[in-house]
């Protein structure tokens, strides 16, 4: 199996893990505790089904941060999401 084939086969896993990590990051930025955080992570993960691509996740997180006075641009949120995606890809594609 080539790297390209592995990437295609794991795309859904990558997106799910990336969105999970994004929800944790944003939830912590919002000051959520252990009780609120799982629900928020789930909301972020669900938001990825609104449209193709990461835009829906980026907008949700940006709006949520702005609503609590955390002014982080959509561009910076997208950069964070891309960093998380690179990390997840590295984890999934690494071998011992």
Coordinates of N, CA and C in Angstrom, one line a residue:
X1 N 0.9 -1.2 0.0 CA 0.0 0.0 0.0 C 0.9 1.2 0.0
X2 N 0.6 2.2 -0.9 CA 1.4 3.4 -1.0 C 1.0 4.4 0.0
X3 N 1.8 5.4 0.3 CA 1.4 6.5 1.2 C 0.1 7.2 0.7
X4 N 0.0 7.4 -0.6 CA -1.2 8.0 -1.1 C -2.5 7.1 -0.8
X5 N -2.4 5.8 -1.0 CA -3.5 4.9 -0.7 C -3.8 4.9 0.8
X6 N -2.8 5.0 1.6 CA -3.0 5.0 3.1 C -3.7 6.3 3.4
X7 N -3.3 7.4 2.8 CA -3.9 8.7 3.1 C -5.4 8.7 2.7
X8 N -5.7 8.2 1.6 CA -7.1 8.1 1.2 C -7.9 7.2 2.1
X9 N -7.4 6.1 2.5 CA -8.0 5.2 3.4 C -8.3 5.7 4.8
X10 N -7.4 6.6 5.3 CA -7.5 7.1 6.6 C -8.0 8.6 6.7
X11 N -8.5 9.1 5.6 CA -8.9 10.5 5.6 C -10.0 10.8 6.7
X12 N -11.0 9.9 6.8 CA -12.0 10.1 7.8 C -11.5 10.1 9.2
X13 N -10.6 9.2 9.5 CA -10.0 9.1 10.8 C -9.2 10.4 11.1
X14 N -8.4 10.9 10.1 CA -7.6 12.1 10.3 C -8.6 13.3 10.6
X15 N -9.6 13.4 9.8 CA -10.5 14.5 10.1 C -11.2 14.4 11.5
X16 N -11.6 13.2 11.8 CA -12.3 13.1 13.1 C -11.3 13.4 14.3
X17 N -10.1 12.9 14.2 CA -9.1 13.1 15.2 C -8.7 14.6 15.3
X18 N -8.5 15.2 14.1 CA -8.2 16.6 14.0 C -9.3 17.5 14.7
X19 N -10.6 17.2 14.4 CA -11.7 17.9 14.9 C -11.8 17.7 16.4
X20 N -11.5 16.5 16.9 CA -11.5 16.2 18.3 C -10.5 17.1 19.0
X21 N -9.3 17.1 18.5 CA -8.2 17.9 19.1 C -8.6 19.4 19.0
X22 N -9.2 19.8 17.9 CA -9.6 21.2 17.8 C -10.6 21.6 18.8
X23 N -11.6 20.7 19.1 CA -12.6 20.9 20.1 C -12.0 21.0 21.5
X24 N -11.0 20.2 21.8 CA -10.3 20.3 23.1 C -9.6 21.6 23.2
X25 N -8.8 22.0 22.2 CA -8.1 23.2 22.2 C -9.0 24.4 22.4
X26 N -10.1 24.5 21.6 CA -11.0 25.6 21.6 C -11.7 25.6 23.0
X27 N -12.2 24.5 23.4 CA -12.9 24.4 24.7 C -12.0 24.9 25.9
X28 N -10.7 24.5 25.8 CA -9.8 25.0 26.9 C -9.6 26.5 26.7
X29 N -9.5 27.0 25.5 CA -9.4 28.5 25.3 C -10.7 29.2 25.8
X30 N -11.8 28.5 25.8 CA -13.0 29.1 26.3 C -13.2 28.9 27.8
X31 N -12.3 28.3 28.4 CA -12.3 28.1 29.9 C -13.2 27.0 30.3
X32 N -13.5 26.1 29.5 CA -14.5 25.0 29.8 C -13.8 24.0 30.8
X33 N -14.6 23.5 31.7 CA -14.1 22.5 32.6 C -14.4 21.1 32.1
X34 N -14.0 20.1 32.9 CA -14.2 18.7 32.5 C -15.6 18.3 32.2
X35 N -16.5 19.0 32.8 CA -18.0 18.6 32.6 C -18.5 19.1 31.2
X36 N -18.0 20.3 30.9 CA -18.5 21.0 29.6 C -17.7 20.5 28.4
X37 N -16.5 20.2 28.6 CA -15.6 20.0 27.5 C -16.0 18.8 26.6
X38 N -16.4 17.7 27.0 CA -16.8 16.6 26.1 C -18.0 17.0 25.2
X39 N -19.0 17.7 25.7 CA -20.1 18.1 24.9 C -19.7 19.1 23.8
X40 N -18.8 20.0 24.2 CA -18.3 21.0 23.2 C -17.5 20.3 22.1
X41 N -16.6 19.4 22.5 CA -15.8 18.6 21.5 C -16.7 17.9 20.5
X42 N -17.8 17.4 21.0 CA -18.8 16.7 20.2 C -19.4 17.7 19.2
X43 N -19.7 18.9 19.7 CA -20.3 20.0 18.8 C -19.3 20.3 17.7
X44 N -18.1 20.5 18.0 CA -17.1 20.8 17.0 C -17.0 19.7 16.0
X45 N -16.9 18.5 16.5 CA -16.9 17.3 15.5 C -18.1 17.3 14.6
X46 N -19.3 17.5 15.2 CA -20.5 17.5 14.3 C -20.5 18.7 13.3
X47 N -19.9 19.8 13.7 CA -19.9 20.9 12.8 C -19.2 20.6 11.5
X48 N -18.4 19.6 11.4 CA -17.6 19.3 10.2 C -18.5 18.7 9.1
X49 N -19.8 18.3 9.5 CA -20.7 17.7 8.5 C -21.6 18.7 7.8
X50 N -21.4 20.0 8.1 CA -22.3 21.0 7.5 C -21.9 21.3 6.0
X51 N -20.6 21.2 5.7 CA -20.2 21.4 4.3 C -18.8 20.8 4.1
X52 N -18.5 20.6 2.8 CA -17.1 20.0 2.6 C -16.0 20.9 3.0
X53 N -14.9 20.4 3.4 CA -13.8 21.2 3.8 C -13.8 21.6 5.3
X54 N -12.8 22.3 5.7 CA -12.7 22.7 7.1 C -13.4 24.0 7.5
X55 N -13.9 24.7 6.5 CA -14.5 26.0 6.8 C -15.5 26.0 7.9
X56 N -16.4 25.0 7.9 CA -17.5 25.0 8.9 C -16.9 24.9 10.3
X57 N -15.9 24.1 10.5 CA -15.2 23.9 11.8 C -14.6 25.2 12.2
X58 N -13.8 25.8 11.3 CA -13.1 27.1 11.5 C -14.1 28.2 11.9
X59 N -15.2 28.3 11.2 CA -16.2 29.3 11.5 C -16.8 29.1 12.9
X60 N -17.2 27.9 13.2 CA -17.8 27.6 14.5 C -16.9 27.9 15.6
X61 N -15.6 27.5 15.6 CA -14.7 27.8 16.6 C -14.4 29.3 16.7
X62 N -14.3 29.9 15.6 CA -14.0 31.4 15.6 C -15.2 32.1 16.3
X63 N -16.4 31.8 15.9 CA -17.6 32.4 16.5 C -17.7 32.2 18.0
X64 N -17.4 30.9 18.4 CA -17.5 30.6 19.8 C -16.4 31.4 20.6
X65 N -15.2 31.4 20.1 CA -14.2 32.2 20.7 C -14.5 33.7 20.8
X66 N -15.0 34.2 19.7 CA -15.4 35.6 19.7 C -16.5 35.9 20.7
X67 N -17.5 35.0 20.8 CA -18.6 35.2 21.7 C -18.2 35.3 23.2
X68 N -17.0 34.8 23.5 CA -16.5 34.9 24.9 C -15.3 35.8 24.9
X69 N -15.2 36.7 24.0 CA -14.2 37.8 24.0 C -12.8 37.3 23.6
X70 N -12.6 36.2 23.0 CA -11.3 35.7 22.6 C -11.3 36.0 21.1
X71 N -10.7 37.1 20.7 CA -10.6 37.5 19.3 C -9.4 36.9 18.6
X72 N -9.7 35.7 18.0 CA -8.7 35.0 17.2 C -9.3 34.9 15.8
X73 N -8.5 35.4 14.8 CA -9.0 35.4 13.5 C -9.3 34.0 12.9
X74 N -10.2 34.0 11.9 CA -10.4 32.7 11.3 C -9.2 32.1 10.7
X75 N -8.3 33.0 10.2 CA -7.0 32.6 9.6 C -6.2 31.9 10.6
X76 N -6.1 32.5 11.8 CA -5.3 31.8 12.9 C -5.9 30.5 13.4
X77 N -7.3 30.5 13.4 CA -7.9 29.2 13.8 C -7.6 28.2 12.7
X78 N -7.7 28.5 11.4 CA -7.4 27.6 10.4 C -5.9 27.1 10.5
X79 N -5.0 28.0 10.8 CA -3.6 27.6 11.0 C -3.5 26.5 12.1
X80 N -4.2 26.8 13.2 CA -4.2 25.8 14.3 C -4.8 24.5 13.9
X81 N -5.9 24.5 13.1 CA -6.5 23.3 12.6 C -5.5 22.5 11.7
X82 N -4.8 23.3 10.8 CA -3.8 22.7 9.9 C -2.7 22.1 10.7
X83 N -2.2 22.7 11.7 CA -1.1 22.2 12.6 C -1.6 20.9 13.2
X84 N -2.8 20.8 13.7 CA -3.4 19.6 14.3 C -3.5 18.5 13.3
X85 N -3.9 18.9 12.1 CA -4.0 17.8 11.0 C -2.6 17.3 10.7
X86 N -1.6 18.1 10.6 CA -0.3 17.6 10.3 C 0.2 16.6 11.4
X87 N -0.1 17.0 12.6 CA 0.3 16.1 13.7 C -0.4 14.8 13.7
X88 N -1.7 14.8 13.4 CA -2.5 13.6 13.3 C -2.0 12.7 12.1
X89 N -1.7 13.3 11.0 CA -1.2 12.6 9.8 C 0.1 11.9 10.2
X90 N 1.0 12.6 10.9 CA 2.3 12.1 11.3 C 2.1 10.9 12.2
X91 N 1.1 11.0 13.1 CA 0.9 9.9 14.0 C 0.4 8.6 13.3
X92 N -0.6 8.9 12.3 CA -1.2 7.7 11.6 C -0.2 7.1 10.6
X93 N 0.7 7.9 10.0 CA 1.5 7.4 9.0 C 2.9 6.9 9.5
X94 N 3.1 7.1 10.8 CA 4.4 6.7 11.3 C 4.5 5.2 11.5
X95 N 5.7 4.7 11.4 CA 5.8 3.3 11.6 C 7.0 3.1 12.6
X96 N 7.0 1.9 13.2 CA 8.0 1.6 14.2 C 9.3 1.1 13.5

